[in-house]
XYZ file of C-alpha atoms in Angstrom:
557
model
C -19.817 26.364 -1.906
C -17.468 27.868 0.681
C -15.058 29.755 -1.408
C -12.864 31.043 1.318
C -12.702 27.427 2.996
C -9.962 25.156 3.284
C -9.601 21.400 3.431
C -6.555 19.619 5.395
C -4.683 16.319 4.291
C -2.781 14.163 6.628
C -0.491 11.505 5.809
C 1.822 9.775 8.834
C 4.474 7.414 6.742
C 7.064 5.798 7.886
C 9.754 8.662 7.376
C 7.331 11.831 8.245
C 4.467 13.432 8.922
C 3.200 15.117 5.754
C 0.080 18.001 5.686
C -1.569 19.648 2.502
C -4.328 22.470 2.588
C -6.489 22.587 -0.518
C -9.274 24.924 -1.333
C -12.579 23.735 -2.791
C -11.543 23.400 -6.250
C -8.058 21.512 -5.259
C -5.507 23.529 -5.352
C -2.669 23.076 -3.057
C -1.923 26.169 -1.182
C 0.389 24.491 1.453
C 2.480 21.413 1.986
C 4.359 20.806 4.865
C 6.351 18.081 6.609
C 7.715 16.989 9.807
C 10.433 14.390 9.212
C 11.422 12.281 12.498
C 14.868 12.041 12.204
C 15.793 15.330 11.741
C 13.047 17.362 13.699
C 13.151 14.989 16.548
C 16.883 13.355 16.748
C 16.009 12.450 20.563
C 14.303 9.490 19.121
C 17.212 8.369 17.834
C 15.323 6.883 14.659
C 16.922 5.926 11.181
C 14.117 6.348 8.276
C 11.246 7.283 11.374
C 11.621 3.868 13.260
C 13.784 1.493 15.167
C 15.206 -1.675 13.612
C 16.522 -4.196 15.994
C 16.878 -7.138 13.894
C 13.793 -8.396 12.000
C 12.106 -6.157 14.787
C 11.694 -3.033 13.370
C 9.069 -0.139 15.276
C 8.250 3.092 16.275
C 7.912 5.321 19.123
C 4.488 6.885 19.548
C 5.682 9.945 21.560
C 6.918 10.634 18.507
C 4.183 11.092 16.221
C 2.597 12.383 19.043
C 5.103 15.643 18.940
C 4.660 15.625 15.207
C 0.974 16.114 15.029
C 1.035 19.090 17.640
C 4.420 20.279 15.470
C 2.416 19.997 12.095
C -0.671 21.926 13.179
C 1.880 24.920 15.081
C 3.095 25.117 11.420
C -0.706 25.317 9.787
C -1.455 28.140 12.366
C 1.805 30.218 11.642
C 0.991 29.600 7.512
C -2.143 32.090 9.038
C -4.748 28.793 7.304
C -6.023 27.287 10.689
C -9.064 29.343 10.748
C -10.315 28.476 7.335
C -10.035 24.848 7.983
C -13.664 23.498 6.948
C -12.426 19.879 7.558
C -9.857 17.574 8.189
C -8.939 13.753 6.885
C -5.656 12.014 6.929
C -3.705 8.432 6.067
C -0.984 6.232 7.508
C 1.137 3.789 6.910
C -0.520 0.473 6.952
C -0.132 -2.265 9.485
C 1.141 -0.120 12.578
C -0.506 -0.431 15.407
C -0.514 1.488 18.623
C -1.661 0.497 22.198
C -4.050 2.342 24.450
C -3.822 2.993 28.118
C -7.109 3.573 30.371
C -5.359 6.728 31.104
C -4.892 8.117 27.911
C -8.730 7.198 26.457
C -9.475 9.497 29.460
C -6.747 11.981 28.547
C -7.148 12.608 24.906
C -10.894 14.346 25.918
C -9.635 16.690 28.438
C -6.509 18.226 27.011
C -5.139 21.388 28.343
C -4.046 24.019 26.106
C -1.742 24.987 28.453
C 0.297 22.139 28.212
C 2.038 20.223 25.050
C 0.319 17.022 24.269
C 3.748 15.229 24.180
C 3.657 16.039 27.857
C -0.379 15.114 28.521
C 0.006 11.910 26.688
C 3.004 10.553 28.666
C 1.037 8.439 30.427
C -1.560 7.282 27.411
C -0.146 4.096 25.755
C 0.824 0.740 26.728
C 3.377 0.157 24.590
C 5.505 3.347 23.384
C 7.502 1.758 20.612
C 4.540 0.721 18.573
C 5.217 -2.191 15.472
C 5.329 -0.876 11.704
C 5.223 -2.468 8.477
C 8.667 -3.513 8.143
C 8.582 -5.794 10.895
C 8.944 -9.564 10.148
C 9.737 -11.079 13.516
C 6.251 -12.946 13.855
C 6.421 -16.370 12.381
C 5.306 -18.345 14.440
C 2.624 -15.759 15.117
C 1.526 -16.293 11.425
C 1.417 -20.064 11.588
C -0.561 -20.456 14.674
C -3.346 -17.974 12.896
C -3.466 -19.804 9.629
C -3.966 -22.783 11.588
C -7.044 -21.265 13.556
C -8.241 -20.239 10.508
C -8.102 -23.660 9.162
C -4.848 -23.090 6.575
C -3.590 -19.903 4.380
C -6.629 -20.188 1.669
C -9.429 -19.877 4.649
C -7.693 -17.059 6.101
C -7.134 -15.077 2.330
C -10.915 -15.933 2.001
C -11.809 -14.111 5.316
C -9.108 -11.770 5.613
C -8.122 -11.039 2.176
C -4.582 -12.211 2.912
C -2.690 -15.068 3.835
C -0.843 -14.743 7.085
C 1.445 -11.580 6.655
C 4.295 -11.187 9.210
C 4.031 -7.370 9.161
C 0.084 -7.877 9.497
C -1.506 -6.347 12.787
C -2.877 -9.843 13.942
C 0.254 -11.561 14.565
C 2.111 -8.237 16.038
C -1.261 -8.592 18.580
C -0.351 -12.050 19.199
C 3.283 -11.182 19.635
C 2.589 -9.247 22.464
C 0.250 -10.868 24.149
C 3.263 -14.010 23.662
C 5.755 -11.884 25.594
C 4.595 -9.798 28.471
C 1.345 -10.526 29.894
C 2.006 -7.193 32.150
C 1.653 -5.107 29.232
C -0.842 -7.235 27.429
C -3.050 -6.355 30.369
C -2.249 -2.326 30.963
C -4.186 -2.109 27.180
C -7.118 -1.023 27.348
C -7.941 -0.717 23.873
C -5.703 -0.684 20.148
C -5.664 1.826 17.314
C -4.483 1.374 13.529
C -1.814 3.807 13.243
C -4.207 5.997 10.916
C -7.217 6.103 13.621
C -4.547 7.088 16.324
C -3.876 9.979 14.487
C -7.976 10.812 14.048
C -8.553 9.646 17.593
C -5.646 12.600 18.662
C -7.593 15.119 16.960
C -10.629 14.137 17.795
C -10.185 13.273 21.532
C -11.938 10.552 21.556
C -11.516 6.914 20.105
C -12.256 6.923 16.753
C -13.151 3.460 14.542
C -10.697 1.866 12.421
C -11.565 2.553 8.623
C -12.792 -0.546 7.021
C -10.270 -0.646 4.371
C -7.141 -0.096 6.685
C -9.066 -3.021 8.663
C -8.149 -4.988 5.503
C -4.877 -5.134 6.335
C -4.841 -6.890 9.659
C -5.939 -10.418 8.927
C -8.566 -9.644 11.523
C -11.176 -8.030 9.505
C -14.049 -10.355 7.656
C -14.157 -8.594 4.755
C -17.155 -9.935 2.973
C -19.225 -9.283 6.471
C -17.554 -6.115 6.596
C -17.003 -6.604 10.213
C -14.082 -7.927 12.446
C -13.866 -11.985 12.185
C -15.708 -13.006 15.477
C -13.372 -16.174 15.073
C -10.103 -15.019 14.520
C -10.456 -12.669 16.792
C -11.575 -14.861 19.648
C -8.632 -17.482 18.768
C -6.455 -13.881 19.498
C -8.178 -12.730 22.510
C -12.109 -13.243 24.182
C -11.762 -9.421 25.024
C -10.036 -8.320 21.511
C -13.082 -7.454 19.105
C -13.928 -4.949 22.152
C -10.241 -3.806 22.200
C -10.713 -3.497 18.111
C -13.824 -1.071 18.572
C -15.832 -0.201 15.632
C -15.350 -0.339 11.732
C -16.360 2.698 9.692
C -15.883 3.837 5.879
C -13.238 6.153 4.940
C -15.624 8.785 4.377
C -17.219 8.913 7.228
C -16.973 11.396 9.687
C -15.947 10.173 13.254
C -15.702 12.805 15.347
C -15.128 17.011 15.205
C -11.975 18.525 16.392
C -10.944 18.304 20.226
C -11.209 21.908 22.021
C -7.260 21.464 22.422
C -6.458 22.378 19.055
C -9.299 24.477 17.661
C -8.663 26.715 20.653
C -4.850 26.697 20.546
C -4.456 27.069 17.099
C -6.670 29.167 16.249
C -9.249 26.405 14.530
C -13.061 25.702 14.202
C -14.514 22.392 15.776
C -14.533 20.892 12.213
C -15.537 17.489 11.041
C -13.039 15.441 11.174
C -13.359 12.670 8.683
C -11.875 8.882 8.839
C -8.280 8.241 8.540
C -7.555 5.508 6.465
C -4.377 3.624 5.253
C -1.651 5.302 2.943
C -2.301 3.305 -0.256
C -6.085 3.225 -0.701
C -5.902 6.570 0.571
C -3.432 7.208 -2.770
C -5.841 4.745 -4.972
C -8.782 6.773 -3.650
C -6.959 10.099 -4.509
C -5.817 8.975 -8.090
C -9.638 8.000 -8.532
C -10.872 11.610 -7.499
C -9.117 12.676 -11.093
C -10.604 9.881 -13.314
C -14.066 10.024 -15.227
C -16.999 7.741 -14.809
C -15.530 5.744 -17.972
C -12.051 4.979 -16.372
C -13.126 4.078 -12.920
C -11.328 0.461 -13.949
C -7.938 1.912 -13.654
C -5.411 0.085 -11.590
C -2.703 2.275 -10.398
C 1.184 1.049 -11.025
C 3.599 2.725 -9.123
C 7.412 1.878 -10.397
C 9.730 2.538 -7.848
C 12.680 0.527 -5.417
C 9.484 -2.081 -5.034
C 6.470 -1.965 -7.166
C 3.475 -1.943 -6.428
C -0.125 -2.235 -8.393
C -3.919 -1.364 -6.687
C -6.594 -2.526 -9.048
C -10.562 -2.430 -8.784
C -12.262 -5.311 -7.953
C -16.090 -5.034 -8.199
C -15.968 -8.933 -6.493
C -14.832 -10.211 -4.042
C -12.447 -12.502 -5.221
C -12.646 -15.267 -2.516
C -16.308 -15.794 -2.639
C -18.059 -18.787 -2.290
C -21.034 -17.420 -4.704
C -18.122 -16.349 -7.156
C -17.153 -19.851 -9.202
C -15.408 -18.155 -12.073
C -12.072 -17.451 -9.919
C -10.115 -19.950 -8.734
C -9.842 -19.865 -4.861
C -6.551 -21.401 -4.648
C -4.608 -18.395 -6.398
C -4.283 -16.261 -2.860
C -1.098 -14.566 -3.575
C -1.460 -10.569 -3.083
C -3.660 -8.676 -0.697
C -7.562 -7.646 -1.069
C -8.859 -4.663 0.591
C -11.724 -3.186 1.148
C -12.589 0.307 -0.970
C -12.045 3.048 1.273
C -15.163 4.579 0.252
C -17.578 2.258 -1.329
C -18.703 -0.372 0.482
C -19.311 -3.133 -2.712
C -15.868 -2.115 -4.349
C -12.367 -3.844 -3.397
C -8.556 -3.379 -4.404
C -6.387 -5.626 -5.270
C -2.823 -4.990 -4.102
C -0.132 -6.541 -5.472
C 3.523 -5.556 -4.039
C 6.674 -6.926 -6.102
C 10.216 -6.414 -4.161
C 12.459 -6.786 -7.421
C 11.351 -3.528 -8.781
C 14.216 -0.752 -9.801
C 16.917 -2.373 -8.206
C 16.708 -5.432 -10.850
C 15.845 -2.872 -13.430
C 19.309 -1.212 -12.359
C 21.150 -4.367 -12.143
C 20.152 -5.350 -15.475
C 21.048 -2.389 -16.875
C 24.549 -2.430 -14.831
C 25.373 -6.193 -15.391
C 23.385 -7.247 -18.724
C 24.420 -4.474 -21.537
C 27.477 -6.022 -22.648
C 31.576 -4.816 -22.576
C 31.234 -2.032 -24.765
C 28.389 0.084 -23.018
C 28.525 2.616 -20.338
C 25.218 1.168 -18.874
C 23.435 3.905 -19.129
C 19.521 4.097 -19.172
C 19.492 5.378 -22.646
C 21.114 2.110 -23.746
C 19.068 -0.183 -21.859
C 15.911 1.742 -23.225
C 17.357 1.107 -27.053
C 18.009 -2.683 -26.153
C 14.349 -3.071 -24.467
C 12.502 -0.990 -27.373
C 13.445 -3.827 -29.790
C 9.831 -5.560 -30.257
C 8.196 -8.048 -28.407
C 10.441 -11.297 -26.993
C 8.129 -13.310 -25.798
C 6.868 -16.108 -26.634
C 10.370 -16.813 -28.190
C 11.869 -16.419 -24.386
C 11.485 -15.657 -20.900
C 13.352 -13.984 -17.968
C 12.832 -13.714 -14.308
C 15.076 -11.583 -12.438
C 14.437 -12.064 -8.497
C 17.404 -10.248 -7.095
C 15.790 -10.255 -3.712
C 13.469 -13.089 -2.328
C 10.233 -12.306 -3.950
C 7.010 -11.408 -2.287
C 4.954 -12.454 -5.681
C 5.513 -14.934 -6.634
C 6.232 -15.553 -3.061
C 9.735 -16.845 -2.011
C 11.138 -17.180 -5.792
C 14.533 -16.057 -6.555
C 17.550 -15.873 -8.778
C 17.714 -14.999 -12.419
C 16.233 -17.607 -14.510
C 16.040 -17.357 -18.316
C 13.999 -19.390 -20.947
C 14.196 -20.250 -24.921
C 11.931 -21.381 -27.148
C 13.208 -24.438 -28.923
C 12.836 -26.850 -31.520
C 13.902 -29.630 -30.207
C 13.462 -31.986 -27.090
C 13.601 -28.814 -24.219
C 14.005 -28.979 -20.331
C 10.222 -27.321 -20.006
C 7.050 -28.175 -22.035
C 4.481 -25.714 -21.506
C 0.458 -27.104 -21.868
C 0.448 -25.217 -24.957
C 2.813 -27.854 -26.606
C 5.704 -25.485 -26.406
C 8.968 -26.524 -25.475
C 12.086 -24.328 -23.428
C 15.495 -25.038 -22.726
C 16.787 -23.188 -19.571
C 19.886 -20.991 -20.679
C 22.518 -18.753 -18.821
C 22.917 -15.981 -21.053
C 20.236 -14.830 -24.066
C 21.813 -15.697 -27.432
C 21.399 -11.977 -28.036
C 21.710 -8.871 -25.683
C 17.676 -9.297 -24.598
C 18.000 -8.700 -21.081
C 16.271 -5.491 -21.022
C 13.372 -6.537 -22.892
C 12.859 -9.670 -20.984
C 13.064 -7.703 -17.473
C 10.202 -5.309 -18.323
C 8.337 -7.910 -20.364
C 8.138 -9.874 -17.344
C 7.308 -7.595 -14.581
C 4.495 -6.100 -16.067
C 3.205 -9.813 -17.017
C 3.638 -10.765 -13.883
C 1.245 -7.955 -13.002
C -1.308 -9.131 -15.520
C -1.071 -12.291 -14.869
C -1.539 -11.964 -10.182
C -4.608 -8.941 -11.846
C -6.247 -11.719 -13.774
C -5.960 -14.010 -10.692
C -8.127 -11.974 -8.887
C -10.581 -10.296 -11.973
C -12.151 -11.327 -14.997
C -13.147 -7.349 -15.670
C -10.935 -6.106 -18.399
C -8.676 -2.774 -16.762
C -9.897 0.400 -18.784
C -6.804 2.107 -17.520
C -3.678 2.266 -15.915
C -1.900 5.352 -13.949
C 1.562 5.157 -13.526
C 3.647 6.696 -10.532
C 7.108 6.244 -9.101
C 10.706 7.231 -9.952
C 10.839 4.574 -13.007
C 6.626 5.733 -14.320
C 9.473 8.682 -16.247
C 10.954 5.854 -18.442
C 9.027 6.179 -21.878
C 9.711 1.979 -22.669
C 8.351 1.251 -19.384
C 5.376 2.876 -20.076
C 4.571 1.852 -23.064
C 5.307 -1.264 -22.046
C 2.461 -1.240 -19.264
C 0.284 0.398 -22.118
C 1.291 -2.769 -23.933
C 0.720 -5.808 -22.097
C -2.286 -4.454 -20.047
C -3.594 -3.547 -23.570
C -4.770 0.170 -21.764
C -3.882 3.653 -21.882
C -1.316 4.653 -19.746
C -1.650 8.076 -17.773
C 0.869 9.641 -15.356
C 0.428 12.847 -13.316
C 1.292 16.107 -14.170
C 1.821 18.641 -11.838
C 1.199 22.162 -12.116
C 3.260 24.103 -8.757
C 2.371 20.812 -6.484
C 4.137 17.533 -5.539
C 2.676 13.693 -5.167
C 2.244 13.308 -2.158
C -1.116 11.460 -3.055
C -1.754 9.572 0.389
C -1.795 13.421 1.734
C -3.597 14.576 -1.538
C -6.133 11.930 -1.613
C -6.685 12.632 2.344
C -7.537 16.233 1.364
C -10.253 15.478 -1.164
C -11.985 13.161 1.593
C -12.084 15.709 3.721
C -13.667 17.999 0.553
C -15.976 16.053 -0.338
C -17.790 15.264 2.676
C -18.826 18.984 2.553
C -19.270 19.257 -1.228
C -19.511 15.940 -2.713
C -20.128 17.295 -5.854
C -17.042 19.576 -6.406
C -15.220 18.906 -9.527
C -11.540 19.153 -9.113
C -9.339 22.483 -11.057
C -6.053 21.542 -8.999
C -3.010 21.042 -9.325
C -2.636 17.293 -10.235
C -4.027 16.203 -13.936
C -3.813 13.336 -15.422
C -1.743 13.246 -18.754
C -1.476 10.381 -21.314
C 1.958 8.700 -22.126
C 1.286 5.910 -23.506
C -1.303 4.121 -26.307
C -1.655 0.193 -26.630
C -0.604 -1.229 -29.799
C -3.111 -3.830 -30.565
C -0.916 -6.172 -32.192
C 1.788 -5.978 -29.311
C -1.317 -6.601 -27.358
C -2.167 -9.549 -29.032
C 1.368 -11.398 -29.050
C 1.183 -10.651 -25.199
C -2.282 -11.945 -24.499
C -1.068 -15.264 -26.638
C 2.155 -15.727 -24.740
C 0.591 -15.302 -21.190
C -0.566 -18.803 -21.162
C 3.207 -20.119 -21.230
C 4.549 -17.277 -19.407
C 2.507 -18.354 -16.821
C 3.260 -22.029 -16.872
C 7.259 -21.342 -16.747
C 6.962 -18.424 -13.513
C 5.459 -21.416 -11.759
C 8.495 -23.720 -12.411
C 10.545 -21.472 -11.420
C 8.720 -20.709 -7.710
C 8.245 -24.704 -7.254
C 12.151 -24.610 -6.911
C 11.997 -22.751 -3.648
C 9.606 -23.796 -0.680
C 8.739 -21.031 1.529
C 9.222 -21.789 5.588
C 6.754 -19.948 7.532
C 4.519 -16.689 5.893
């Protein structure tokens, strides 16, 4: 073991570019970020990108300036020349677009010049698509149809046709200027554009960032010779290769090792922000809890769960192929291991709006009220609630608040299980609280189960809302697991970054055992009986979140 070396984390989100140095047991001895707005007001960005509509992108030159600007600030923290290795993450989706020139450019920088200035030149297209975009409908119908409908494509892709998914913003370009679509020479992920800058030369897309680009044929583990055809003849060239996340793809360019100061180091694949945070939260789990999904509460929430099969597989009978709500990605790191990702848009904002709207006349709605009203014992089966604030991503296109009550006599709903419900539009009692938590975390077990038969050993939560003891115990609750969150000792979570860093460790020495600063601390215990009503009323629950999403019929993807 290198005692004195150093291991580098990169994570380029939306909002910033975010570094952290570890040493070889995991401490963090540095963070550091560049964020776009403020370093770089030129760009005229709000939140890192530009948002014209339901077009919302990028600009390269951008993150180009930031990762020069982030390694200046490594070399004046006097770390640079104990660098040992380097690994990174990125927000998913992005894509950026290639030049001839600047494939040739990024091997022969000068360190002479700023690589904002070299790479004028490099890319086709300088305001490159994020995530957030969701101007590519048509984009999305035309590749569900090549793929033969939405269930084909899930079973090949992992997905159903996502707006903000890198196929259709491919297709969108090629739709609208044919000039540009022919100045590419080749197309980047937005986390291999950041490995192929340090590296200075291409480097693969990581097959789990792959995942998220309804290109990628995940059980093959290879780009979809079909849907990439129906794209482009000349795109699976354009694509380039597919690699594992821990898998080194090149050593660091001349330009920056001699500049700042730096060894040629392995550099080690970039891969996408959240399985690069699922593969971090991993690093701290033993052998015995490597069946822990990760939940993380926030303005959205979002849960990444193991999957040790492929859920859309022909050989796998158990799981019903029709259920293709959420996303499936490959494992960063291990090639016969998936995630499940489930993303819910009504996450603290309903939370907040209950709490705001649902406490009654005499409250200040305050958090430690809503907390007394939802810590009153189970509600369910007795009733339901569904609180969509926002049109819901799962399940997909429900909203509206819609509550349910358990009745003995002839109800608007009868449930399979011979239950009967009369719609209502207040509770009888102040249950609000309770219902809102009860049914977001169902909701979670219930899209989990959807994709798994393998009982969860664990859950870790994260998030602004993971500090709100009911919530917790709630998750500890209905997923019948033990509930962890993250204690830090002198650090931050800034897993993507984190998780990035350990990569980058571990392809040295994969057998270091972690001392840093993150640990994993219990919060919460199942109660087996509160377990047990759950697991009972998930069956109806189930039943009435489907009567409520058959209101609504979603137009387009």
């Amino acid at each position: 073991m290198d005692s004195d070396g150093l291991f580098l984390g990169l994570d380029l989100s939306t909002q910033q570019l975010k570094g952290i140095v570890i040493d070889s047991l995991g401490h963090i001895l540095l963070e550091t970020s560049i964020v776009f707005d403020s370093q770089f007001p030129k760009y005229q960005t709000t939140n890192g990108r530009h948002v014209n509509g339901s077009t919302v992108t990028a600009p390269v030159m951008m993150w180009v300036e930031a990762i020069d600007l982030v390694m200046s600030r490594l070399h004046e923290a006097g770390l640079t020349s104990r660098i040992r290795a380097i690994s990174g993450a990125a927000q998913q989706h992005g894509s950026v677009y290639w030049s001839q020139q600047g494939i040739e450019t990024i091997g022969k920088l000068d360190i002479q010049r700023s690589l904002h200035e070299q790479l004028a030149g490099a890319f086709a297209v300088l305001d490159s698509p994020v995530w957030e975009d969701s101007s590519t409908t048509e984009q999305c119908q035309r590749l569900e149809m090549w793929a033969g409908g939405s269930a084909e494509l899930a079973k090949i892709s992992g997905s159903a046709a996502f707006e903000r998914f890198t196929a259709a913003q491919i297709m969108k370009i090629k739709d609208q200027n044919s000039d540009i679509w022919n100045h590419i020479a080749r197309i980047s992920l937005v986390s291999s554009f950041v490995a192929s800058i340090l590296s200075g030369a291409l480097a693969p897309i990581d097959a789990s960032d792959a995942s998220g680009t309804n290109l990628y044929d995940i059980e093959a583990g290879q780009w979809s010779k079909t849907l990439c055809n129906a794209v482009d003849l000349g795109l699976l060239e354009m694509l380039g290769k597919v690699t594992m996340a821990d898998q080194v793809v090149g050593t660091l360019t001349p330009y920056f090792a001699a500049k700042y100061g730096m060894s040629q180091c392995p550099v080690v694949s970039f891969t996408g922000d959240n399985p690069s945070a699922y593969a971090g939260f991993e690093s701290m789990l033993t052998d015995a809890d490597q069946l822990a999904s990760v939940v993380s509460l926030g303005t959205s929430d979002t849960m990444l769960s193991p999957l040790t099969i492929y859920p859309y597989s022909s050989d796998d009978l158990a799981k019903d192929s029709e259920h293709i709500d959420g996303h499936v990605l490959q494992h960063p790191t291990v090639p016969n291991r998936y995630i499940a990702m489930l993303c819910y848009k009504n996450g603290s904002l309903a939370r907040e709006w209950v709490r705001d709207n649902c406490l009654g006349a005499n409250t200040s709605g305050s958090w430690t009220e809503f907390n007394q009203a939802a810590a009153t014992g189970p509600l369910a089966p007795a009733a339901y609630g569904f609180y969509y604030l926002f049109r819901e991503i799962l399940p997909k296109g429900a909203i509206g608040i819609h509550r349910f009550e358990q009745t003995a006599s002839t109800g608007d709903i009868v449930c399979p299980s011979g239950t009967q419900y009369k719609r209502v539009q207040e509770f009888s009692t102040t249950s609000d609280p309770r219902a809102i938590l009860e049914s977001q975390v169902m909701s979670m077990r219930l899209n989990y189960l959807r994709k798994s038969t393998k009982p969860l050993t664990a859950a870790i939560v994260t998030g602004g809302a993971s500090v709100n003891p009911v919530l917790r115990q709630m998750v500890a609750d209905v997923l019948g697991v033990p509930v962890f969150a993250v204690g830090l000792h002198g650090g931050t979570l800034a897993m993507p970054a984190y998780g990035a860093a350990v990569r980058a460790l571990r392809y040295l020495e994969p057998s270091s055992v972690l001392e840093g600063n993150f640990v994993l601390e219990q919060v919460g215990w199942p109660d087996v009986d509160m377990f047990g009503v759950y697991s009972e009323a998930m069956a109806d629950f189930e039943f009435l979140r489907e009567q409520v999403t058959h209101q609504f019929v979603v137009v387009g993807c």
